[in-house]
Short mmCIF file of N, CA, C and O in Angstrom, two decimals:
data_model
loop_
_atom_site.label_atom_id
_atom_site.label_comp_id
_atom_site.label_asym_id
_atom_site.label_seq_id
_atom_site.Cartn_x
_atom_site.Cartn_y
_atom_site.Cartn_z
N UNK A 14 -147.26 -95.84 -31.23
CA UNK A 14 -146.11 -95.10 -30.76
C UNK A 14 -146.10 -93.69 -31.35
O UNK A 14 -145.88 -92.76 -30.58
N UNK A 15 -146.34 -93.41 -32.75
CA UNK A 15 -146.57 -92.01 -33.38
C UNK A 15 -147.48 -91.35 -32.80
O UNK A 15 -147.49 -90.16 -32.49
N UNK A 16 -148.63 -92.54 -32.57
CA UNK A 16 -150.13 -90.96 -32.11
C UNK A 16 -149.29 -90.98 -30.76
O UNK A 16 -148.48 -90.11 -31.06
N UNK A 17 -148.84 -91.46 -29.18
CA UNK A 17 -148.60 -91.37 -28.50
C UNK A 17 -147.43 -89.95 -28.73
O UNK A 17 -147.95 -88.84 -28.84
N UNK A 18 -146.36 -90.02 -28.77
CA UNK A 18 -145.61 -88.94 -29.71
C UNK A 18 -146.38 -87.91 -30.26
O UNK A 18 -145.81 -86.83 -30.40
N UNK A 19 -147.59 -88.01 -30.62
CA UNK A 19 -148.10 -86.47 -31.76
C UNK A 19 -149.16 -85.88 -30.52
O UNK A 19 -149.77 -84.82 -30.58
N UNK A 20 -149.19 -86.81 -29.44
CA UNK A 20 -150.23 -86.31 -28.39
C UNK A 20 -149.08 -85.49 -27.61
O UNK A 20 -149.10 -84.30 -27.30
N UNK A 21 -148.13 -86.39 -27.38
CA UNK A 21 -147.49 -85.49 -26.36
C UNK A 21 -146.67 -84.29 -26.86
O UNK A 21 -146.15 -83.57 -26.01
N UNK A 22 -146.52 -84.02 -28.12
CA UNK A 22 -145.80 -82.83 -28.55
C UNK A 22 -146.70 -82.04 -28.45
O UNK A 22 -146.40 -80.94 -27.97
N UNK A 23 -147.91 -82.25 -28.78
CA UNK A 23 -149.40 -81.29 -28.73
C UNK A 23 -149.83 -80.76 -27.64
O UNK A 23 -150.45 -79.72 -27.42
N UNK A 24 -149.28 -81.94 -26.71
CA UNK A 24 -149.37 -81.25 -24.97
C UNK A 24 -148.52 -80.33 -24.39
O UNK A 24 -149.01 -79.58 -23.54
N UNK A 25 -147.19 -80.22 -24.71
CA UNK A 25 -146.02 -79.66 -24.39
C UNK A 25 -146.36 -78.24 -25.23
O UNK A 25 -146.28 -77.19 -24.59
N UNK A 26 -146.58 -78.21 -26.09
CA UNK A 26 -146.86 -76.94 -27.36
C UNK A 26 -147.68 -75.93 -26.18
O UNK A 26 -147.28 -74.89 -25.68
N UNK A 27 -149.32 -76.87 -25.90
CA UNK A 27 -150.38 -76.06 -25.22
C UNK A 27 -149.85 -75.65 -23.90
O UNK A 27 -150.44 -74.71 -23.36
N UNK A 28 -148.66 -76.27 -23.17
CA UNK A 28 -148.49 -75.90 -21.90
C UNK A 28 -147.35 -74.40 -22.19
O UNK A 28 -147.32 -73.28 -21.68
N UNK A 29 -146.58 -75.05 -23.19
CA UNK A 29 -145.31 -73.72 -23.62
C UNK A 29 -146.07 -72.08 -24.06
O UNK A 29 -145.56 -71.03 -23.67
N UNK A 30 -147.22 -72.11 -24.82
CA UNK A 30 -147.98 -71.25 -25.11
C UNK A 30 -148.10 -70.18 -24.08
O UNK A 30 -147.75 -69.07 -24.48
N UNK A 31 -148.54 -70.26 -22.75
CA UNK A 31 -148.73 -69.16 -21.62
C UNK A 31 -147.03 -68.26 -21.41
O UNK A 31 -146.84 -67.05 -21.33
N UNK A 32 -145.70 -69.76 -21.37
CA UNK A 32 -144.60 -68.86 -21.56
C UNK A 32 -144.64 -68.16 -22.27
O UNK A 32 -144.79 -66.96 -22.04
N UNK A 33 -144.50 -68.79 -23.57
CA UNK A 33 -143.74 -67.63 -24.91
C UNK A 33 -144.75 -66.31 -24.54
O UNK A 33 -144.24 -65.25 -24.19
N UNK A 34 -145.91 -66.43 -24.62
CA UNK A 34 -146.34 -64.95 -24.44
C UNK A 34 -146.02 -64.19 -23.48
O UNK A 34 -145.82 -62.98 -23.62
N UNK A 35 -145.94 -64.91 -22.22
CA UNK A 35 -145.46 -63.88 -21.02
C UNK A 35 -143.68 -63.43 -21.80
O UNK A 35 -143.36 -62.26 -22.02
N UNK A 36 -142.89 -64.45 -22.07
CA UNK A 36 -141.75 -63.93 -22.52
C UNK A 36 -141.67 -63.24 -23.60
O UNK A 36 -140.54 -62.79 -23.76
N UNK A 37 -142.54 -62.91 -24.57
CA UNK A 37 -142.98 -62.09 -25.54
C UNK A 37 -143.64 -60.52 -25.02
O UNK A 37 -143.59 -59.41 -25.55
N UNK A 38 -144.14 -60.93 -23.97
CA UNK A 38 -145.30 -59.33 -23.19
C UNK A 38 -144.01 -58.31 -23.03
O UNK A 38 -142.93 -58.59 -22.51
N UNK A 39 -144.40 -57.08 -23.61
CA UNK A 39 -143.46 -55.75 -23.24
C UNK A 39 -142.60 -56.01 -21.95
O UNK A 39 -142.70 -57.17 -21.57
N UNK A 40 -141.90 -55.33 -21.29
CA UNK A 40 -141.73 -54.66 -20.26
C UNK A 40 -142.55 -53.41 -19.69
O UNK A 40 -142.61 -52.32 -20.26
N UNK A 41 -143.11 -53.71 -18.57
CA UNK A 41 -143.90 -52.09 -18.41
C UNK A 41 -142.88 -50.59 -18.58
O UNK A 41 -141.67 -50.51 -18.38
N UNK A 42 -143.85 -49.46 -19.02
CA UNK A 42 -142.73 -48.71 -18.73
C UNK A 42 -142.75 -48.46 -17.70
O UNK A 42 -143.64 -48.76 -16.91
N UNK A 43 -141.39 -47.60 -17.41
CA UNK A 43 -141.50 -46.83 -16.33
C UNK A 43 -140.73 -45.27 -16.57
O UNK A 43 -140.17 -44.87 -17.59
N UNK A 44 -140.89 -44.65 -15.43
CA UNK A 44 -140.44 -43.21 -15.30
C UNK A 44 -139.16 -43.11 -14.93
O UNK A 44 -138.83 -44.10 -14.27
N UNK A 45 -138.13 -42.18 -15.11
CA UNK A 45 -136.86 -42.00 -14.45
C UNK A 45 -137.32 -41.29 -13.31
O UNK A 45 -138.18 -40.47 -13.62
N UNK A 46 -136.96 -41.34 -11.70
CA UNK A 46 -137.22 -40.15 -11.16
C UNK A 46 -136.27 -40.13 -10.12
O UNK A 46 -135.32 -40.90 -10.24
N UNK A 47 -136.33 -39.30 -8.99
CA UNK A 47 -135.38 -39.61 -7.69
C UNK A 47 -136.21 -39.14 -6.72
O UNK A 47 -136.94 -38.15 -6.82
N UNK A 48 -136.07 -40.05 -5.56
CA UNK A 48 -137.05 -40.45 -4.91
C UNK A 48 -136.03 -40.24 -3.38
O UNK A 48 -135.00 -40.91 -3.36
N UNK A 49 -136.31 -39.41 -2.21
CA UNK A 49 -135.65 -38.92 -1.12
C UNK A 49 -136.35 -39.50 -0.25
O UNK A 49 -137.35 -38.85 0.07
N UNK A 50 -136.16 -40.88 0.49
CA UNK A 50 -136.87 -41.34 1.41
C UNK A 50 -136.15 -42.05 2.61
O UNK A 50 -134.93 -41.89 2.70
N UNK A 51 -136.82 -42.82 3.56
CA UNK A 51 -135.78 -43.87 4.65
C UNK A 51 -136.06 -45.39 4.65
O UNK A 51 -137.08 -46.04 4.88
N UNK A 52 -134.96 -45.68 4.35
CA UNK A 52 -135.17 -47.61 3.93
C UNK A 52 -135.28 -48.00 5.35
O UNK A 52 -134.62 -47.80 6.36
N UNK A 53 -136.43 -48.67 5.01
CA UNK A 53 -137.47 -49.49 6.61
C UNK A 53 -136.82 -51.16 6.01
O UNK A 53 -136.22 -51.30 4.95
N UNK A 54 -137.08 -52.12 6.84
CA UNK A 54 -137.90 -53.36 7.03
C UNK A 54 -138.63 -53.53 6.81
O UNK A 54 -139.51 -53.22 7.61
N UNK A 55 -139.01 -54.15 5.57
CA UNK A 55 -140.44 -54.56 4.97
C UNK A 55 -141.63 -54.68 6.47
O UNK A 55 -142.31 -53.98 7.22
N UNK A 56 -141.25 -56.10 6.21
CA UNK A 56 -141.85 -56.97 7.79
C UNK A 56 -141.79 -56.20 9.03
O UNK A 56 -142.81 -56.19 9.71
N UNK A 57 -140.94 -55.66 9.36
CA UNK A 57 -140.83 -55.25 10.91
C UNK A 57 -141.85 -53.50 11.00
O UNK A 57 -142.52 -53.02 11.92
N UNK A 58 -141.54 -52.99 9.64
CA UNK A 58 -142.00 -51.99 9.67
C UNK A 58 -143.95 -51.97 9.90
O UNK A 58 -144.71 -51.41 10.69
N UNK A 59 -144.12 -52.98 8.67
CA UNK A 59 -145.49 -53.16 8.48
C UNK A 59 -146.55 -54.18 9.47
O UNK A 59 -147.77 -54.30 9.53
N UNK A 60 -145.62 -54.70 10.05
CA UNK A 60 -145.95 -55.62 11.16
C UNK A 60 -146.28 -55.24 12.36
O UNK A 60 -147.35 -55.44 12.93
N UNK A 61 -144.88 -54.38 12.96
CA UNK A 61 -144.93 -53.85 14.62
C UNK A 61 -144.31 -52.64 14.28
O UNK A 61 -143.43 -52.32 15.09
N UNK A 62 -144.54 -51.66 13.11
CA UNK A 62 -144.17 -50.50 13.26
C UNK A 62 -142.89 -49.92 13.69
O UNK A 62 -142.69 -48.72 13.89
N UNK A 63 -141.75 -51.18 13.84
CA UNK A 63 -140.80 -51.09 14.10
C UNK A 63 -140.16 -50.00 13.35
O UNK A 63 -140.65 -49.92 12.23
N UNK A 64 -139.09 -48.99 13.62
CA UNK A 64 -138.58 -48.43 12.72
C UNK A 64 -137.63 -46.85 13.37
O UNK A 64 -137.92 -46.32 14.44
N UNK A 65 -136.54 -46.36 12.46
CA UNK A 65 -135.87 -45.91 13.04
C UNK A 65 -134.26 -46.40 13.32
O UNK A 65 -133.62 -47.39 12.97
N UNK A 66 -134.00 -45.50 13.92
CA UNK A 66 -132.09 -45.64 14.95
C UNK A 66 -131.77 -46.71 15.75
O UNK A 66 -130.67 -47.23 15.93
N UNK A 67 -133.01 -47.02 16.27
CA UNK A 67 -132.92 -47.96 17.65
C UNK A 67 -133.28 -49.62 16.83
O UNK A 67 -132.82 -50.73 17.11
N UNK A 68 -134.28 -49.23 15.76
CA UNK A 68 -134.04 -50.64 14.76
C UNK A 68 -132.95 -51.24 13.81
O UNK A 68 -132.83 -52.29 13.18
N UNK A 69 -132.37 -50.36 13.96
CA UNK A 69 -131.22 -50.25 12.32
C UNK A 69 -130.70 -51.87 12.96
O UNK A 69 -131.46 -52.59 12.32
N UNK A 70 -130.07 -52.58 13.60
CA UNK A 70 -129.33 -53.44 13.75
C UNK A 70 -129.91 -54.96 13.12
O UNK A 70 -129.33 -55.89 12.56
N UNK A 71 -131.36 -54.73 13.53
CA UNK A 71 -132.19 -55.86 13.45
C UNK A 71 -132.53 -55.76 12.14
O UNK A 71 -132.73 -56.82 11.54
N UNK A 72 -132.68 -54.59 11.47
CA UNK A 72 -132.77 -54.43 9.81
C UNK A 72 -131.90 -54.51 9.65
O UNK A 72 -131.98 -54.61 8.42
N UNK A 73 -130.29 -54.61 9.97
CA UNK A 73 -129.73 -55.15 9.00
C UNK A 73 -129.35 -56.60 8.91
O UNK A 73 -129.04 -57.28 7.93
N UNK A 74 -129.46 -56.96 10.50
CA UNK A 74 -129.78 -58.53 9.91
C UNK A 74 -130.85 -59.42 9.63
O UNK A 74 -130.71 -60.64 9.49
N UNK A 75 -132.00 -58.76 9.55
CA UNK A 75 -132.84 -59.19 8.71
C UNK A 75 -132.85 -59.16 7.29
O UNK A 75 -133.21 -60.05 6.52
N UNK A 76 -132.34 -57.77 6.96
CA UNK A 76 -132.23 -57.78 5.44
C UNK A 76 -130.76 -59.33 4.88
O UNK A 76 -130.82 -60.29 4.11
N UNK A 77 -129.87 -58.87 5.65
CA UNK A 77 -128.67 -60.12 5.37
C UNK A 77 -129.30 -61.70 5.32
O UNK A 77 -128.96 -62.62 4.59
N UNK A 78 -130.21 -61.67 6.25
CA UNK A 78 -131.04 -63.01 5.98
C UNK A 78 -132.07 -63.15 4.79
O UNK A 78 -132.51 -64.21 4.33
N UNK A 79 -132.40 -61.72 4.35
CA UNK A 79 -133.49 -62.28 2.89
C UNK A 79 -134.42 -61.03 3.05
O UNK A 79 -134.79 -60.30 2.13
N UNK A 80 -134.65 -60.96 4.01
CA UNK A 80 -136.07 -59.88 4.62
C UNK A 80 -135.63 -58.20 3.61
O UNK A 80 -134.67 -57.44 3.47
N UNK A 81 -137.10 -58.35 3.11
CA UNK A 81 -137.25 -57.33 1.93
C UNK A 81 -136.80 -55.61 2.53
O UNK A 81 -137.54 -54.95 3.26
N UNK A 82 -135.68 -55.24 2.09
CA UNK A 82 -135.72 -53.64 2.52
C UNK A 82 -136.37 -53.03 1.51
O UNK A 82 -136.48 -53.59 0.42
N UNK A 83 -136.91 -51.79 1.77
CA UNK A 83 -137.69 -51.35 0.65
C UNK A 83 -137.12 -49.38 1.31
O UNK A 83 -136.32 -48.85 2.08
N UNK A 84 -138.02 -49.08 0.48
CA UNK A 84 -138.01 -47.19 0.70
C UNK A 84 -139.17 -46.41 1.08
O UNK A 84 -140.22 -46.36 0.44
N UNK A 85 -138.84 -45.64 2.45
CA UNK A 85 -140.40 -45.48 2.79
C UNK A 85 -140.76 -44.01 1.82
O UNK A 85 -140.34 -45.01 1.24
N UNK A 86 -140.94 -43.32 1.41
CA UNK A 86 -141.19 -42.19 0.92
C UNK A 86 -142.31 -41.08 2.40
O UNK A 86 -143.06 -41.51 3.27
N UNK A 87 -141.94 -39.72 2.09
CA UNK A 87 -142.14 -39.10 2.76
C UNK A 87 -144.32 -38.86 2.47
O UNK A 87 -145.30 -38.57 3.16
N UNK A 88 -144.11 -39.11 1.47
CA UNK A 88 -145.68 -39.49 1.58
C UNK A 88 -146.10 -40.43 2.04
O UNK A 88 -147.31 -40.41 2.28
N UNK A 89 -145.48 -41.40 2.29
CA UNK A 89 -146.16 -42.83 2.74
C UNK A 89 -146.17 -43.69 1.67
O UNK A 89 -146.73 -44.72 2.06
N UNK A 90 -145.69 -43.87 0.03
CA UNK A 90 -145.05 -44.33 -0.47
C UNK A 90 -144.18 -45.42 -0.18
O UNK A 90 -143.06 -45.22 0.30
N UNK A 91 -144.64 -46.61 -0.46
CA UNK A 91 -143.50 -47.93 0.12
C UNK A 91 -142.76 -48.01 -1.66
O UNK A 91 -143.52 -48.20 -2.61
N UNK A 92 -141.50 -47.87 -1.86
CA UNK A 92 -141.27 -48.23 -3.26
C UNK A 92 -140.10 -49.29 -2.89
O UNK A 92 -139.04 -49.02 -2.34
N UNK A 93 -140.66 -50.90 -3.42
CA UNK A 93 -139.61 -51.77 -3.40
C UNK A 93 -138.35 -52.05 -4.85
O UNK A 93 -138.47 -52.19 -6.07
N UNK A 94 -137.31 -52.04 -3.97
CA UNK A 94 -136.23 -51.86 -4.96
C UNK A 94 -136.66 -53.33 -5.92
O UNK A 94 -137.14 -54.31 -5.36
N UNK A 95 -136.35 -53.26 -7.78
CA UNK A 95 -136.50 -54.32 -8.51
C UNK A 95 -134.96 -54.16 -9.33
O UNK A 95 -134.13 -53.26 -9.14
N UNK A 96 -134.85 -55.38 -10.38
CA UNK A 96 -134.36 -55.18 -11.06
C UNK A 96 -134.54 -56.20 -11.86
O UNK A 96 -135.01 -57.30 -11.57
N UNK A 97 -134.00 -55.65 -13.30
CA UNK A 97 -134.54 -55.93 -14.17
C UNK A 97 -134.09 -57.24 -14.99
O UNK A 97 -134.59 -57.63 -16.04
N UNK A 98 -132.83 -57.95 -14.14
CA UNK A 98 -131.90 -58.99 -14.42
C UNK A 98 -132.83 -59.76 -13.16
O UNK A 98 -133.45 -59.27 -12.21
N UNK A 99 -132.61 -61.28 -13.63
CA UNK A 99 -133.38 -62.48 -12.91
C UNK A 99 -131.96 -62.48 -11.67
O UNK A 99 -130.82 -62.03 -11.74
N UNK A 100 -132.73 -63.22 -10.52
CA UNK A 100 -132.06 -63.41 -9.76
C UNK A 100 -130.71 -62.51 -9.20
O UNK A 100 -129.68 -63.14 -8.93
N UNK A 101 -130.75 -60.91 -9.01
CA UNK A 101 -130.39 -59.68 -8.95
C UNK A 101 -130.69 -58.87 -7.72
O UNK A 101 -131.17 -57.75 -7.60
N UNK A 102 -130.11 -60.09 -6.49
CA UNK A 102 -130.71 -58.92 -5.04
C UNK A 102 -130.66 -57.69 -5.15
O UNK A 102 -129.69 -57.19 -5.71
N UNK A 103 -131.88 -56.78 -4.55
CA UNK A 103 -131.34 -55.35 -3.94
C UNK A 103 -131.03 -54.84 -2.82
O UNK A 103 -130.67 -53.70 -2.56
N UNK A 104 -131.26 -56.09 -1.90
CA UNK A 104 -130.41 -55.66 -0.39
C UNK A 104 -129.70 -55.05 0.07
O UNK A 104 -129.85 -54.24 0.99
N UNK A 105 -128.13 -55.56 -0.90
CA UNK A 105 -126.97 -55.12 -0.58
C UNK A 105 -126.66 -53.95 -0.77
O UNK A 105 -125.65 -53.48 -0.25
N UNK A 106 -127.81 -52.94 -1.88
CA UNK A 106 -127.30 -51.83 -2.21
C UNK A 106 -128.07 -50.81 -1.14
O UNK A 106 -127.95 -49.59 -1.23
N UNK A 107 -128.99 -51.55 0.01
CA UNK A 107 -129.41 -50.80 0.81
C UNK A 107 -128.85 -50.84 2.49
O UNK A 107 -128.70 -50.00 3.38
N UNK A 108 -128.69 -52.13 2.35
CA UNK A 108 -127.99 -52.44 3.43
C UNK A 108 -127.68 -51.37 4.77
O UNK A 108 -128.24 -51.18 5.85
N UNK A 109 -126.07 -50.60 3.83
CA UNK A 109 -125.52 -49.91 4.51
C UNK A 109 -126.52 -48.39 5.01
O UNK A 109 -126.20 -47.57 5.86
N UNK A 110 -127.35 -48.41 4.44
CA UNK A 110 -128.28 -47.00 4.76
C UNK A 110 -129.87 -47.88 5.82
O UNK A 110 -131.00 -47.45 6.07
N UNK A 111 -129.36 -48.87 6.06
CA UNK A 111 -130.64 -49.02 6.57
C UNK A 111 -131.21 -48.50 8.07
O UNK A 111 -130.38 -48.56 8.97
N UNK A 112 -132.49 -48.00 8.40
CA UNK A 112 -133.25 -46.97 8.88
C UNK A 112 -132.69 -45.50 8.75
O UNK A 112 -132.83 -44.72 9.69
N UNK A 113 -132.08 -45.13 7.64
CA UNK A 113 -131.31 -43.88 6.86
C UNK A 113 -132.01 -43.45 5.77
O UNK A 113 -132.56 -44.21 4.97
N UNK A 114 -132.02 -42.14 5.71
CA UNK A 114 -132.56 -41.40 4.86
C UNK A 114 -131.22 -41.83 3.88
O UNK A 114 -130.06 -42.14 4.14
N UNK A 115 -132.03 -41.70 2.56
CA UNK A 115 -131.44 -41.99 1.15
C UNK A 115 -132.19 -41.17 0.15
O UNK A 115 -133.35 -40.82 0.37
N UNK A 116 -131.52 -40.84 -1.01
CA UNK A 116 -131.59 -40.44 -2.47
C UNK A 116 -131.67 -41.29 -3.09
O UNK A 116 -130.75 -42.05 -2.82
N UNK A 117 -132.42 -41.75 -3.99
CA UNK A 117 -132.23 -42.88 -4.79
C UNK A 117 -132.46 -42.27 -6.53
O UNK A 117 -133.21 -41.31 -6.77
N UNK A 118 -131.85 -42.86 -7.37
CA UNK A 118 -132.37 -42.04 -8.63
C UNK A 118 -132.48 -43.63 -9.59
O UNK A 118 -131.74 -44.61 -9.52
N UNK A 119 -133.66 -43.41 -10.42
CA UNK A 119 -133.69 -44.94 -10.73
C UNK A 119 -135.32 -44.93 -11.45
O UNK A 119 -136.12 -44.01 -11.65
N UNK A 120 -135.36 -46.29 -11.70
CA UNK A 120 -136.68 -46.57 -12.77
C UNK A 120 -138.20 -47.01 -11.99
O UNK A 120 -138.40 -48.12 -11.52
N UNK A 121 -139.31 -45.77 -11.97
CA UNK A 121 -140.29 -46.01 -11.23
C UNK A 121 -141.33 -47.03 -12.30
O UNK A 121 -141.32 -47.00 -13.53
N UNK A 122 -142.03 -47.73 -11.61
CA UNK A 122 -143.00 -48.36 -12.57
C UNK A 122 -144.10 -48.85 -11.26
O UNK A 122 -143.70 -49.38 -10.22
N UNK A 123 -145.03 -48.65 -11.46
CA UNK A 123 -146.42 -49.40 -10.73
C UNK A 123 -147.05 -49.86 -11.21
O UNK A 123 -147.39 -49.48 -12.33
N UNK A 124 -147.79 -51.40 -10.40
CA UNK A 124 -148.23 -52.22 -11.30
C UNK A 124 -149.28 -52.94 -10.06
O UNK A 124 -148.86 -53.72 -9.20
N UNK A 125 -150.36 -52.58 -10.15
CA UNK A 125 -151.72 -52.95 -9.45
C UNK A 125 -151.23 -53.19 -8.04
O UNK A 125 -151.17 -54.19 -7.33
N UNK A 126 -150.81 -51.58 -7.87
CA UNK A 126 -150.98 -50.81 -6.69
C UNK A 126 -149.15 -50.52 -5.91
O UNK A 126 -148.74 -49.68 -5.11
N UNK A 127 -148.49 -51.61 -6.61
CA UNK A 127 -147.31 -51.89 -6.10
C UNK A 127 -146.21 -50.84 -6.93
O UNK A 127 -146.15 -51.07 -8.13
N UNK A 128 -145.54 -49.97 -6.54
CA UNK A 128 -144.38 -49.05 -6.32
C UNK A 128 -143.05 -49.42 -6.50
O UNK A 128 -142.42 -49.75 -5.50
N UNK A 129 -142.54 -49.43 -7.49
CA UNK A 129 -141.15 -50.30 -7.54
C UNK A 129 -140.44 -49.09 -8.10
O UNK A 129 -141.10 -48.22 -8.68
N UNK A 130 -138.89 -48.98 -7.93
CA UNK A 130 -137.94 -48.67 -8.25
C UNK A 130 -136.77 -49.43 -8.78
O UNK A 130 -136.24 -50.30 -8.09
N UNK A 131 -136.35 -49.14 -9.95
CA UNK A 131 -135.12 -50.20 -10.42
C UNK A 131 -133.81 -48.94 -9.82
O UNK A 131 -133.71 -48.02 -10.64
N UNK A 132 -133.48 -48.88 -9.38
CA UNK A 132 -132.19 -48.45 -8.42
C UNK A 132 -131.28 -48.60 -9.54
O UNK A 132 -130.92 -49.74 -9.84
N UNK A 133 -130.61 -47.04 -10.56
CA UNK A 133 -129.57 -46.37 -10.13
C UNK A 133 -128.63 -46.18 -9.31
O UNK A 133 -127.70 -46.93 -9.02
N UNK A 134 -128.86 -45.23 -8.96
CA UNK A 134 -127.86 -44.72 -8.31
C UNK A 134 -128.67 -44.64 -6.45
O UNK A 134 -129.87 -44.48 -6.24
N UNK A 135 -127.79 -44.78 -5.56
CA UNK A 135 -128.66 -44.60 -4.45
C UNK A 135 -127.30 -44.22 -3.08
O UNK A 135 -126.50 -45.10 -2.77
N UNK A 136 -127.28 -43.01 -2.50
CA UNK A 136 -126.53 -42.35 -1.79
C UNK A 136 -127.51 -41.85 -0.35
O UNK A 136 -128.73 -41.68 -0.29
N UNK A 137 -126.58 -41.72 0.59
CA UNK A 137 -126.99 -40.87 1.93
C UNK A 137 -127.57 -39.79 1.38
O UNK A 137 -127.11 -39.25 0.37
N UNK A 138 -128.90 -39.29 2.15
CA UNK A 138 -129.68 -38.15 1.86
C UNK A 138 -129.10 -36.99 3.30
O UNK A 138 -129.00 -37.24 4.50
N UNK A 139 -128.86 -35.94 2.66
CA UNK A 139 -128.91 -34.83 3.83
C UNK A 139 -129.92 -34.16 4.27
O UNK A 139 -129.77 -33.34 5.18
#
């Protein structure tokens, strides 16, 4: 009953090991910046090029269903909104601007190839 017990604490230890370090690993940094772009439809954009005035309706109920809004940047820049709290949609804070030019001011970080913004502040762009 003990060795059974000293095996399985020994197993649980080797499996906990990959956590603690990931929950131990930094945070990447990132940059403050503000970023003037138009929140697309992940999917619709990258899929069928959907995008624009005449899409806005279907982005927004796609985004209300789950479907990733992100920020297109005028370079071609996709930066998807993150944040830095678990389970912390960013939908809602795009929602209302969606196929709309926006300002966003907030935390850039890239990480093998991917473009994220932790969203500040984020307003109608003129």
């Amino acid at each position: 009953m003990l060795k059974r017990m000293l095996a399985s604490t020994a197993l649980l230890t080797l499996l906990a090991l990959p956590l603690a370090a990931q929950a131990a690993a930094p945070k990447p940094a990132g940059d403050e910046m503000t970023l003037t772009g138009q929140v697309i439809d992940v999917n619709c954009n990258t899929t069928m090029g959907a995008v624009g005035a005449g899409h806005k309706a279907c982005a927004e109920a796609c985004a209300k269903a789950g479907v990733a809004l992100a920020i297109l940047a005028s370079d071609g820049t996709i930066y998807m909104p993150v944040s830095s709290k678990p389970a912390d949609p960013q939908n809602p804070k795009l929602i209302p601007f969606a196929e709309g030019k926006v300002k966003v001011t907030g935390t850039h970080r890239a990480n093998h190839g991917l473009h994220t913004i932790e969203i500040k502040t984020v307003e109608a762009a003129t």
